[in-house]
CSV table of C-alpha atoms and ligand atoms in Angstrom, one decimal:
chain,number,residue,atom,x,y,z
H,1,UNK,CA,7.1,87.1,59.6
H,2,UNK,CA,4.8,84.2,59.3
H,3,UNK,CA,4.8,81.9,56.5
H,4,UNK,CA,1.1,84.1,55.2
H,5,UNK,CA,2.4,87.0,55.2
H,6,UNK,CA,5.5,85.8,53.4
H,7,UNK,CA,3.6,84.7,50.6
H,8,UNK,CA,4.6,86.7,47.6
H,9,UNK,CA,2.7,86.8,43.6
H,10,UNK,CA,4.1,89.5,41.7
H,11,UNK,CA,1.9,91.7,40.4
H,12,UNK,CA,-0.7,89.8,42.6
H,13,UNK,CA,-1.3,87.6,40.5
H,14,UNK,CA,-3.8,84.5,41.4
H,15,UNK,CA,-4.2,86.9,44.6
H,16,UNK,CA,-7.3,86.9,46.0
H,17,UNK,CA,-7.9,90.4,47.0
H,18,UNK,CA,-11.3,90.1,48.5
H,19,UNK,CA,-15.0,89.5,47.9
H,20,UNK,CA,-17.5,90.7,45.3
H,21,UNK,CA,-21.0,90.4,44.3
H,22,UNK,CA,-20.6,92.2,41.5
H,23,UNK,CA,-18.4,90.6,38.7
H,24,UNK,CA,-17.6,87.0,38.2
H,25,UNK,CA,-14.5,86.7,35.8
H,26,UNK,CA,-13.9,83.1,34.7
H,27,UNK,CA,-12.3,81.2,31.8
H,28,UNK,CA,-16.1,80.7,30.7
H,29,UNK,CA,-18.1,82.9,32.0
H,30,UNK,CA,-18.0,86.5,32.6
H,31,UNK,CA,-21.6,87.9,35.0
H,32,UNK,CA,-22.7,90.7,35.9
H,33,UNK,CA,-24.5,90.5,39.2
H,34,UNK,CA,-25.4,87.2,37.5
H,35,UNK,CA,-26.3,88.0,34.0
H,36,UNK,CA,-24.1,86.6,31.4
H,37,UNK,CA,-22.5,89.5,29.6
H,38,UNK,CA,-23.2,87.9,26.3
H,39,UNK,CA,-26.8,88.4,27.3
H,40,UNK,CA,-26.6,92.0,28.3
H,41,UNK,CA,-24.9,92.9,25.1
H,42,UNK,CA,-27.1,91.5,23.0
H,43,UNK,CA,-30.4,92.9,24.8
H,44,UNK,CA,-29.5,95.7,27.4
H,45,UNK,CA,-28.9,99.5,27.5
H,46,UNK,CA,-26.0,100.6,28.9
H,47,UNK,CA,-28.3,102.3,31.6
H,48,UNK,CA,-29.8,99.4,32.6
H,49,UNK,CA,-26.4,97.8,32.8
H,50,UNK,CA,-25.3,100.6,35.1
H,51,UNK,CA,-28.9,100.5,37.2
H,52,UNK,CA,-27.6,96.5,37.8
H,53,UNK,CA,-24.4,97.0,38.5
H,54,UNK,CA,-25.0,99.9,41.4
H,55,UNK,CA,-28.4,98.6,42.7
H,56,UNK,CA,-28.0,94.8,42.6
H,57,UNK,CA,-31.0,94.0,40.6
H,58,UNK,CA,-32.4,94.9,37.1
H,59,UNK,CA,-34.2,98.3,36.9
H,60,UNK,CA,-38.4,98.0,36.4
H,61,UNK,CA,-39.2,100.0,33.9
H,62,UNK,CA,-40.3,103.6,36.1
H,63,UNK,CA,-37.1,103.0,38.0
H,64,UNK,CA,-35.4,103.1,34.7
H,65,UNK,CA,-37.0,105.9,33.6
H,66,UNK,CA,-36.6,108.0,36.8
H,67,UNK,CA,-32.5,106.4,36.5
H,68,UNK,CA,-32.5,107.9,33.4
H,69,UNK,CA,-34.3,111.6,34.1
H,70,UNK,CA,-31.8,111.6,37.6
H,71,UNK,CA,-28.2,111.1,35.0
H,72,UNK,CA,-30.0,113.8,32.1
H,73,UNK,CA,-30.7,116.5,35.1
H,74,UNK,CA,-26.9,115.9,36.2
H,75,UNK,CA,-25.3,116.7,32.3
H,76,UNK,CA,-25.0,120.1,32.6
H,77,UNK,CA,-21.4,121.0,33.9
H,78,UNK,CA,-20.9,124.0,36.3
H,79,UNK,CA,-19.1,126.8,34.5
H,80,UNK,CA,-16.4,126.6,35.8
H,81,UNK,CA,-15.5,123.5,35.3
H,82,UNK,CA,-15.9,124.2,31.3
H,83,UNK,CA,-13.4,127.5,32.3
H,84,UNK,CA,-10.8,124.8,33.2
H,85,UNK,CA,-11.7,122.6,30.2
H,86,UNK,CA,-10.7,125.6,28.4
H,87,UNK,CA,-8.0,126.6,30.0
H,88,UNK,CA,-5.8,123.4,30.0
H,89,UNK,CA,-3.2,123.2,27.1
H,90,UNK,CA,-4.2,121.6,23.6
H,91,UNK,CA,-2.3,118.9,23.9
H,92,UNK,CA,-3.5,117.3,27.3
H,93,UNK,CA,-4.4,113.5,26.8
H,94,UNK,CA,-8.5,113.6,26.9
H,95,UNK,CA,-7.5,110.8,29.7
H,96,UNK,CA,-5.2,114.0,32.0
H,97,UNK,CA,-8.4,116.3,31.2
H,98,UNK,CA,-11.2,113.5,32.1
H,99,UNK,CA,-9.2,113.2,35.1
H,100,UNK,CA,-8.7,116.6,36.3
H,101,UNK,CA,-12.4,117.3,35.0
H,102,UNK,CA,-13.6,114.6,37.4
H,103,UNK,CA,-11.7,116.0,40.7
H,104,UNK,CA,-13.2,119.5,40.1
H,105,UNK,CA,-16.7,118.3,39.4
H,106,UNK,CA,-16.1,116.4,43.0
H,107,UNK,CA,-15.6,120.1,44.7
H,108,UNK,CA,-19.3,120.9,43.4
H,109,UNK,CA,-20.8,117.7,44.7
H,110,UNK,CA,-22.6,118.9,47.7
H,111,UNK,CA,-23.3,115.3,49.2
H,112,UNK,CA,-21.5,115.8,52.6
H,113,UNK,CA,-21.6,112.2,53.9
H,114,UNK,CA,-20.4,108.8,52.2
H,115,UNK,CA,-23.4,107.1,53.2
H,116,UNK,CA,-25.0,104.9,51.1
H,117,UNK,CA,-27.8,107.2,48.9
H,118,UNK,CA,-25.0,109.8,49.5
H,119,UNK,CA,-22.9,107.8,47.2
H,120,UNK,CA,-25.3,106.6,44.9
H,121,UNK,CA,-26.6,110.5,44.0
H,122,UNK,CA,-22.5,111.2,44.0
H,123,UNK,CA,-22.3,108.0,41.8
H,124,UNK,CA,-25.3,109.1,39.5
H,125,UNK,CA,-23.3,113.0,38.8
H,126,UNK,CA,-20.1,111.2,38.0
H,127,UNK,CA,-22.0,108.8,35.5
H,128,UNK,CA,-23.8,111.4,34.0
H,129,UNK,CA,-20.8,114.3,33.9
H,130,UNK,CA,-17.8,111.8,32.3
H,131,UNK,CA,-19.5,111.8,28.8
H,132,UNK,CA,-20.4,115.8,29.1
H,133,UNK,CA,-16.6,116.4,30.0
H,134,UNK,CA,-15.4,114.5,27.1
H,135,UNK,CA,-17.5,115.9,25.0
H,136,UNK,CA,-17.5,119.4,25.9
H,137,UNK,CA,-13.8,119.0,25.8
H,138,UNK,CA,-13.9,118.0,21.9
H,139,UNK,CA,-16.3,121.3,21.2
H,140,UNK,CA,-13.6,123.4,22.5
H,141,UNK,CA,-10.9,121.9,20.8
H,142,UNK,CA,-12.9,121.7,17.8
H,143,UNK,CA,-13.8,125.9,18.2
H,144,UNK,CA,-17.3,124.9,17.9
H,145,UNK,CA,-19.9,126.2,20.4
H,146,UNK,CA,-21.1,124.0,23.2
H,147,UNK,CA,-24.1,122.0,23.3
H,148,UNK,CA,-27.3,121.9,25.7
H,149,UNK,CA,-27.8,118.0,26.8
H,150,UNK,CA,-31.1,117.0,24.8
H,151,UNK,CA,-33.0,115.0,27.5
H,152,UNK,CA,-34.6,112.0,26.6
H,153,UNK,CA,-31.6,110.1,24.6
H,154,UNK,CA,-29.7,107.0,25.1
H,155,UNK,CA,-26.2,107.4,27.4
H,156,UNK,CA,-24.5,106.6,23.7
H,157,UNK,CA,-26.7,108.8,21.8
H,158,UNK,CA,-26.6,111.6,24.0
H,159,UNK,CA,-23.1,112.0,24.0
H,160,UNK,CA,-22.5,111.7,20.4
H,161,UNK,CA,-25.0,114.2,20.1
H,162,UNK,CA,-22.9,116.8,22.5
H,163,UNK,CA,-19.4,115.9,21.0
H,164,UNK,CA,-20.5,116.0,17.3
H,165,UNK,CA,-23.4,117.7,17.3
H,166,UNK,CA,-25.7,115.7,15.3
H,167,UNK,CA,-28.0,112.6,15.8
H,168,UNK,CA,-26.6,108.9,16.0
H,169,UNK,CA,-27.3,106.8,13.4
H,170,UNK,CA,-29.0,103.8,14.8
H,171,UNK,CA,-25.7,101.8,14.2
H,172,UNK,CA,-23.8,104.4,15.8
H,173,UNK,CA,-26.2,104.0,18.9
H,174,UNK,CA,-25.9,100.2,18.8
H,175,UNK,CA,-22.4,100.1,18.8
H,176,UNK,CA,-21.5,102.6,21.3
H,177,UNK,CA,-24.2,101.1,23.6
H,178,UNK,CA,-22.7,97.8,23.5
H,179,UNK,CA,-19.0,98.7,24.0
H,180,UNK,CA,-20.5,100.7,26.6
H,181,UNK,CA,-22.1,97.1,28.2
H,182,UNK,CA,-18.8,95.3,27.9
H,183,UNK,CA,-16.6,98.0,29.1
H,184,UNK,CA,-18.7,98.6,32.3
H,185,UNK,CA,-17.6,96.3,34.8
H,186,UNK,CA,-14.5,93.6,35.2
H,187,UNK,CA,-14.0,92.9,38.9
H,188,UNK,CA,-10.7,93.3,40.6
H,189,UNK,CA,-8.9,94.8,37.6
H,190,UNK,CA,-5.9,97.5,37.8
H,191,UNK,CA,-8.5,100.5,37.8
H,192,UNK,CA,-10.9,99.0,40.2
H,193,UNK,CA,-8.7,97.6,42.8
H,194,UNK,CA,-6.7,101.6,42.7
H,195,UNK,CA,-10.6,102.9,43.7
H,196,UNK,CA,-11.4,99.9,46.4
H,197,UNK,CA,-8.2,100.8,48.1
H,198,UNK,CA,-8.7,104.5,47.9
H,199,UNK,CA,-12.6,103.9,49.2
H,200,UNK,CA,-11.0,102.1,52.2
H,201,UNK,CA,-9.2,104.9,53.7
H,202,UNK,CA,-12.8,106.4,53.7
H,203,UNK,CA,-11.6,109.0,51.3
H,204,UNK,CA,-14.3,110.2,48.9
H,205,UNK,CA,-16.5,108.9,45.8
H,206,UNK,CA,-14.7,111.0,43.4
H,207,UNK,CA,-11.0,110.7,44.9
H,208,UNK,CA,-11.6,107.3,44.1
H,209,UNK,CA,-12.9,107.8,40.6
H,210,UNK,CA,-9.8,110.1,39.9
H,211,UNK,CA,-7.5,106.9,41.2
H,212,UNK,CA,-9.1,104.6,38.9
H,213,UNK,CA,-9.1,107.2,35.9
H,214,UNK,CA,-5.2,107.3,35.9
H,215,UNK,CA,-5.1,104.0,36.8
H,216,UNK,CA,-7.0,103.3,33.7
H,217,UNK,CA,-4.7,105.2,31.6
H,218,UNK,CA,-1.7,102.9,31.2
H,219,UNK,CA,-1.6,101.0,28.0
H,220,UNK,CA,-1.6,97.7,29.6
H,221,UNK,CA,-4.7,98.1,31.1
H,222,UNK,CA,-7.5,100.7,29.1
H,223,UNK,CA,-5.2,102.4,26.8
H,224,UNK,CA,-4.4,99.4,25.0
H,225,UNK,CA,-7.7,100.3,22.8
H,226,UNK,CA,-6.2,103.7,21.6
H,227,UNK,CA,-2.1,101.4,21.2
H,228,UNK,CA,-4.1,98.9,19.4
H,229,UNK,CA,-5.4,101.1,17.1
H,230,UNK,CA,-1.8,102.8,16.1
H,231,UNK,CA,-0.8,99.5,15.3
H,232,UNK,CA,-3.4,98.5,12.8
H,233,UNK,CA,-2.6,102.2,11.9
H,234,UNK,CA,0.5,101.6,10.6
H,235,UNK,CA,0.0,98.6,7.7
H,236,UNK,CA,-2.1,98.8,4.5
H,237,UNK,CA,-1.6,95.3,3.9
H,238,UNK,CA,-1.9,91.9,6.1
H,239,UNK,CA,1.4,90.4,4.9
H,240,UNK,CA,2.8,93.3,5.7
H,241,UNK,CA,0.9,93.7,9.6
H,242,UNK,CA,2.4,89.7,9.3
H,243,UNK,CA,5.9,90.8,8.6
H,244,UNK,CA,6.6,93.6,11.5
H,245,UNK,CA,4.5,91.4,13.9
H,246,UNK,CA,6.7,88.4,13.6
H,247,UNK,CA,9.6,90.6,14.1
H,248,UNK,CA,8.1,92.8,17.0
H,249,UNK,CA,7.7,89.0,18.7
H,250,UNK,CA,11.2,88.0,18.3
H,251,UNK,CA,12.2,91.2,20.0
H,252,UNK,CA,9.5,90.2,22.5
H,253,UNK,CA,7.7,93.5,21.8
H,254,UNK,CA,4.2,93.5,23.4
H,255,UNK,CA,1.1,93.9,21.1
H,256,UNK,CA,-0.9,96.5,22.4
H,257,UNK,CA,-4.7,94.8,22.5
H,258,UNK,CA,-3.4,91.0,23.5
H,259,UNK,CA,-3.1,88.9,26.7
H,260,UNK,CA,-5.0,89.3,29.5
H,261,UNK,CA,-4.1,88.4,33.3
H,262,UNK,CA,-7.0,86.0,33.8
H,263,UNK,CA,-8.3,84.8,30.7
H,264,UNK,CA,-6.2,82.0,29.1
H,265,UNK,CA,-8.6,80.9,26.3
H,266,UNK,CA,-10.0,84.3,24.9
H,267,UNK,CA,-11.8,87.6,26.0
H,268,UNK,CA,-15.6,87.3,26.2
H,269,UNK,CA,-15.9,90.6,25.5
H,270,UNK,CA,-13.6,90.5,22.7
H,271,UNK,CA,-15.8,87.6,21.1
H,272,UNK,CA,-18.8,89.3,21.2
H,273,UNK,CA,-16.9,92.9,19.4
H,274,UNK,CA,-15.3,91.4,16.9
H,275,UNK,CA,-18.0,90.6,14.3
H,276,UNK,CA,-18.6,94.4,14.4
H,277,UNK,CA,-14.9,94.9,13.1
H,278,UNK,CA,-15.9,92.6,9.6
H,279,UNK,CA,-19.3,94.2,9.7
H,280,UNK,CA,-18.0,98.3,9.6
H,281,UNK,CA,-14.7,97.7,7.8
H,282,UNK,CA,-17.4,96.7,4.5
H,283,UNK,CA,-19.6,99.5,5.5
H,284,UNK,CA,-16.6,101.9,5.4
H,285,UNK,CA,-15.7,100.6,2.2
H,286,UNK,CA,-12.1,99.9,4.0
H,287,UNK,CA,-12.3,96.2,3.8
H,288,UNK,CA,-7.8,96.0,4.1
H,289,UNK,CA,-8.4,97.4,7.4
H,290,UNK,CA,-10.1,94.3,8.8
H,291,UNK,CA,-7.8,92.4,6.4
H,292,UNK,CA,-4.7,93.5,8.6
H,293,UNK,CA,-6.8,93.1,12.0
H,294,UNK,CA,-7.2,89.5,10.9
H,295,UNK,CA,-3.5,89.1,10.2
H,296,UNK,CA,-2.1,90.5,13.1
H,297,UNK,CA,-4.2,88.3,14.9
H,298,UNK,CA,-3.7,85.3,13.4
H,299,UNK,CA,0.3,85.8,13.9
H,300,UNK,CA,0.4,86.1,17.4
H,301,UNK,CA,-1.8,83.2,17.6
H,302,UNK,CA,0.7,81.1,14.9
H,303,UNK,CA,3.9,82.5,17.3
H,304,UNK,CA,2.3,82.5,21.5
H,305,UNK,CA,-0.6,81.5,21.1
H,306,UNK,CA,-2.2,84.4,22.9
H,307,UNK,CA,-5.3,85.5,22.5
H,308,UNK,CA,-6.5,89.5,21.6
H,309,UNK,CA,-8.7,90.8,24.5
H,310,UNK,CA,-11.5,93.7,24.1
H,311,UNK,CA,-8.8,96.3,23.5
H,312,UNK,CA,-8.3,95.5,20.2
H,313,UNK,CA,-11.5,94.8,18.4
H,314,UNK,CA,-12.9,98.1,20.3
H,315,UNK,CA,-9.7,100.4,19.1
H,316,UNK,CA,-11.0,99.3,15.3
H,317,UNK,CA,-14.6,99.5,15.8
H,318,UNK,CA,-14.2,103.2,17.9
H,319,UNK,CA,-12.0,104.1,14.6
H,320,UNK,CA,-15.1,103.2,12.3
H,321,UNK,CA,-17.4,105.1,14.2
H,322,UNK,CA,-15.7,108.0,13.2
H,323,UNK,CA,-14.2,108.5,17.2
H,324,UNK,CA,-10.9,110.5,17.4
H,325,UNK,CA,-8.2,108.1,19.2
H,326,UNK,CA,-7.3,110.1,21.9
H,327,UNK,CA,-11.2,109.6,23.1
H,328,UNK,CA,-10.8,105.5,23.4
H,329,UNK,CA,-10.1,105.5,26.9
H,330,UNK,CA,-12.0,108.4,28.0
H,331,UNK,CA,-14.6,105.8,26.4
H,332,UNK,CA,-13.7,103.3,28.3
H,333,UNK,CA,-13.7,105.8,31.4
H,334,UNK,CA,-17.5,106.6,30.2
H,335,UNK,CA,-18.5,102.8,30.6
H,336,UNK,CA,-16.7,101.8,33.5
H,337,UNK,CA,-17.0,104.0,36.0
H,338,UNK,CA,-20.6,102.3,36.7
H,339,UNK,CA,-18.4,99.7,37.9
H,340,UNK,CA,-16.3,101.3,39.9
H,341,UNK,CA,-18.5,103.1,41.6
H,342,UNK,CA,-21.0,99.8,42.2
H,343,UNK,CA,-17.7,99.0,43.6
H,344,UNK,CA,-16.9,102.3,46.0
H,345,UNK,CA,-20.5,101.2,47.3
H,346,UNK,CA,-19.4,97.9,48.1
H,347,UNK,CA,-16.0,98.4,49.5
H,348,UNK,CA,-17.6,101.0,52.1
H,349,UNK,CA,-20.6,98.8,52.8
H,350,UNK,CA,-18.4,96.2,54.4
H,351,UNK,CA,-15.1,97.9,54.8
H,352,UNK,CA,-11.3,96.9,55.6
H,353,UNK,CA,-8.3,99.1,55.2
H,354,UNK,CA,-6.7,97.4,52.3
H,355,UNK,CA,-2.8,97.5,53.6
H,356,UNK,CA,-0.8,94.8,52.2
H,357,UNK,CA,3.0,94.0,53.0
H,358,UNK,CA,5.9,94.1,50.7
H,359,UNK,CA,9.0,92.2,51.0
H,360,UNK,CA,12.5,93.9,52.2
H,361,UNK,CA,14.9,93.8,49.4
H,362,UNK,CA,17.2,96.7,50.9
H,363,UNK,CA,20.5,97.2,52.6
H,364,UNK,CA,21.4,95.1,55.6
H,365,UNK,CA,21.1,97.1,58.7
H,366,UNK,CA,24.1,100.0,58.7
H,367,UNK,CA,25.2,103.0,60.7
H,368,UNK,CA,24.5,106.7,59.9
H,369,UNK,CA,27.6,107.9,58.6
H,370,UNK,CA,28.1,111.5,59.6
H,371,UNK,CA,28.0,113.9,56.4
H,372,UNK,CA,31.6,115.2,56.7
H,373,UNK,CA,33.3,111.7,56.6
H,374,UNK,CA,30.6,110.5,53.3
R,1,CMC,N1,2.2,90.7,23.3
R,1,CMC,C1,3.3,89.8,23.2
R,1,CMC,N2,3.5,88.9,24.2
R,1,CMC,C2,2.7,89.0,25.3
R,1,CMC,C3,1.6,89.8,25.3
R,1,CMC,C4,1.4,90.7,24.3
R,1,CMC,N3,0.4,91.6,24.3
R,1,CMC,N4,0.9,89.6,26.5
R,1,CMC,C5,1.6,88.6,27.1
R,1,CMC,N5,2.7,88.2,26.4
R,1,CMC,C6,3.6,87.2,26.7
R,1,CMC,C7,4.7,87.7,27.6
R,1,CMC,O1,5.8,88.3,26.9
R,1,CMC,C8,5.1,86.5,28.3
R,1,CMC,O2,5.8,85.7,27.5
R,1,CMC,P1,7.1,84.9,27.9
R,1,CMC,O3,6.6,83.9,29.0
R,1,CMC,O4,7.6,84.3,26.7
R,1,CMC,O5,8.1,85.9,28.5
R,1,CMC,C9,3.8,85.8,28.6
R,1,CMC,O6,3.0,86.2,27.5
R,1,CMC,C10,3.1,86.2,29.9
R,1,CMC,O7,2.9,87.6,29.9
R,1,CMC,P2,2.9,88.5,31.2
R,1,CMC,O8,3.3,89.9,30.8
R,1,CMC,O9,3.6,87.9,32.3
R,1,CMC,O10,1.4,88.6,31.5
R,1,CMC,P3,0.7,89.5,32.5
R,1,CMC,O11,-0.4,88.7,33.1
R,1,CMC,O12,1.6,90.1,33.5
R,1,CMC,O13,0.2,90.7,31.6
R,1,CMC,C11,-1.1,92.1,30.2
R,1,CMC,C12,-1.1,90.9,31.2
R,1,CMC,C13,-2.5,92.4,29.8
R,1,CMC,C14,-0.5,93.3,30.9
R,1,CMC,C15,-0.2,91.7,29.0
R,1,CMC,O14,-0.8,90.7,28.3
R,1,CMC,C16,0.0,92.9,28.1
R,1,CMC,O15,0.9,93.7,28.3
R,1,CMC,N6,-0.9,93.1,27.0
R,1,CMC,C17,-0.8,94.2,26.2
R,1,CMC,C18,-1.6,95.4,26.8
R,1,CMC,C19,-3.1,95.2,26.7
R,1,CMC,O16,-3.6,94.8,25.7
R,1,CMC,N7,-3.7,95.5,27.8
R,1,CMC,C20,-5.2,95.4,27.9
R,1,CMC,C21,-5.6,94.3,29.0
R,1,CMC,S1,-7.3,93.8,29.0
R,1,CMC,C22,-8.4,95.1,28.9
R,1,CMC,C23,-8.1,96.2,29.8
R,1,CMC,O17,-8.0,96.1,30.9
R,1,CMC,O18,-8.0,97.3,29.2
């Protein structure tokens, strides 16, 4: 083998996997297609966000509009994908349900090809059926009947709307809306590499969406929101958070909602979440709850000096708006799969089977021992 293809970075990490126009990740700066995130959060929908990320450019405001009439006539799920919402067991993850709910919804896609508007109409049903599964999902499990997507609201709005059946407050809209921004897209991440290297086998917009789902799952990558939130969970006091966090360390435990493979001096998108933590936990009227945020935070700083990434302000935040646990991820799911697929489009637009090596760790070369004389 040649000295390149010998090189080795577990986990590939430092790897450069290939090119993107869609995300830069850096120590100080995080862009979308060029926009500083911080900038998005502060003044974009979550549809426009998603308009960016697939089309390259901000929407005008009829191509918003018609964005936004194309995901509201793509809500309603076929029947029989709510007769399999129904039918799985109670106590499915949302994330095992989103998944399968995603695969079926791909059989009643009737795009053929993968060309380019192919996948963008493909990308548009996905977009617009994730928040409808989840929701739909919580009306069955909550015995309540379903609800008829109201045309006309926000992404956020619209699904609160469906899973709870009542109108967003306007700071339940905000919120939602900008997790929604800073969820959406992270370049070569776990989830999104699993759907660029399903996309370059030419297999299908949704197979790749499926990938990325349970890719998505794991607690070290998007179910670190619902873990981070268990572990607030658990204390009533920060002294006490301090105490089983300085413990959990020396055992080198890892805290769910910390660390991140690239960033080494703090999360952008964590930054920009966590005044909302202070904000709700006062609103609530369940100020300790911040109190043991802050602690837990401040002792893993004081013993690694590691930083908390998105994960764990969002967990918190999520919490305060009232959102079961088991949803975090599917919420997560919700926001980014506007990034994946911006990144499905990508992949096949300038396409290479992704097929890397590994490196032989195995038995020398031996002979086949004949079964009678093992
Ligand atoms: N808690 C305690 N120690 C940690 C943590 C953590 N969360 N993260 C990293 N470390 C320590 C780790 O033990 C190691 O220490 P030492 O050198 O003393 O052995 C050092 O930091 C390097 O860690 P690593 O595991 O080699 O780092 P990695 O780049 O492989 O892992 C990570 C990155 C995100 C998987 C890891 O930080 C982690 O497991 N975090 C907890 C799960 C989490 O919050 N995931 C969300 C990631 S960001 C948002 C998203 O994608 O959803």
């Amino acid at each position: 083998m040649s000295a390149e293809v010998e090189a080795y970075h577990p986990g590939l990490e430092g790897v450069i996997a290939g090119e993107t126009a869609i995300c830069c990740v850096e120590q100080d700066r995080l862009l979308y297609r060029g926009y500083d995130v911080g900038d998005l959060a502060r003044h974009a929908s979550f549809e426009e966000c998603a308009f960016l990320l697939l089309h390259g450019e901000l929407p005008t405001a009829p191509e918003l509009a018609l964005f936004k009439k194309q995901i509201d006539g793509e809500r309603e799920l076929p029947g029989a994908v709510v007769e399999v919402l129904r039918a799985i067991p109670r106590q499915a993850p949302m994330m095992d349900v989103l998944r399968t709910g995603v695969s079926l919804c791909g059989n009643f896609s009737s795009a053929k090809s993968q060309g380019a508007s192919n996948l963008l109409t493909r990308a548009v049903r996905v977009l617009a059926a994730v928040p409808s599964l989840i929701a739909v999902r919580l009306r069955i499990l909550a015995g309540k009947p379903l609800l008829e997507p109201r045309p006309g609201l926000s992404h956020a709005a619209q699904f609160i709307y469906m899973a709870f059946g009542r109108e967003a407050t306007a700071l339940e809209e905000k919120i939602l809306n900008l997790t929604l921004v800073l969820y959406a897209e992270h370049e070569y991440n776990a989830s999104t590499f699993a759907a660029r290297v399903c996309t370059s086998t030419l297999s299908g917009l949704h197979s790749s969406v499926v990938a990325a789902i349970g890719t998505l799952k794991g607690p070290l990558h998007g179910g670190a929101n619902e873990a981070a939130l268990h572990l607030i969970d658990q204390f009533r006091s920060g002294p006490d958070a301090r105490a089983w966090v300085e413990e959990a360390l020396e055992k080198k435990v890892k805290i769910m909602g910390f660390g991140h493979r690239v960033y080494r001096n703090g999360d952008h998108r964590a930054f920009i979440l966590e005044p909302y933590v202070d904000e709700l936990a006062k609103a609530r009227g369940e100020p300790w709850r911040a109190e043991v945020y802050h602690a837990i935070k401040q002792t893993v700083w004081d013993k690694k000096k590691i930083h908390p990434n998105v994960d764990y302000p969002c967990g918190l935040v999520y919490y305060f708006l009232g959102f079961p646990p088991d949803i975090f991820t599917a919420l997560f799911v919700m926001a980014r799969v506007s990034g994946w697929c911006a990144h499905i489009i990508e992949q096949h637009e300038n396409n290479r089977l992704i097929r890397p090596r590994s490196r032989y760790t195995g038995p020398a070369p031996r002979a086949y021992v004949a079964l009678a004389a093992r």
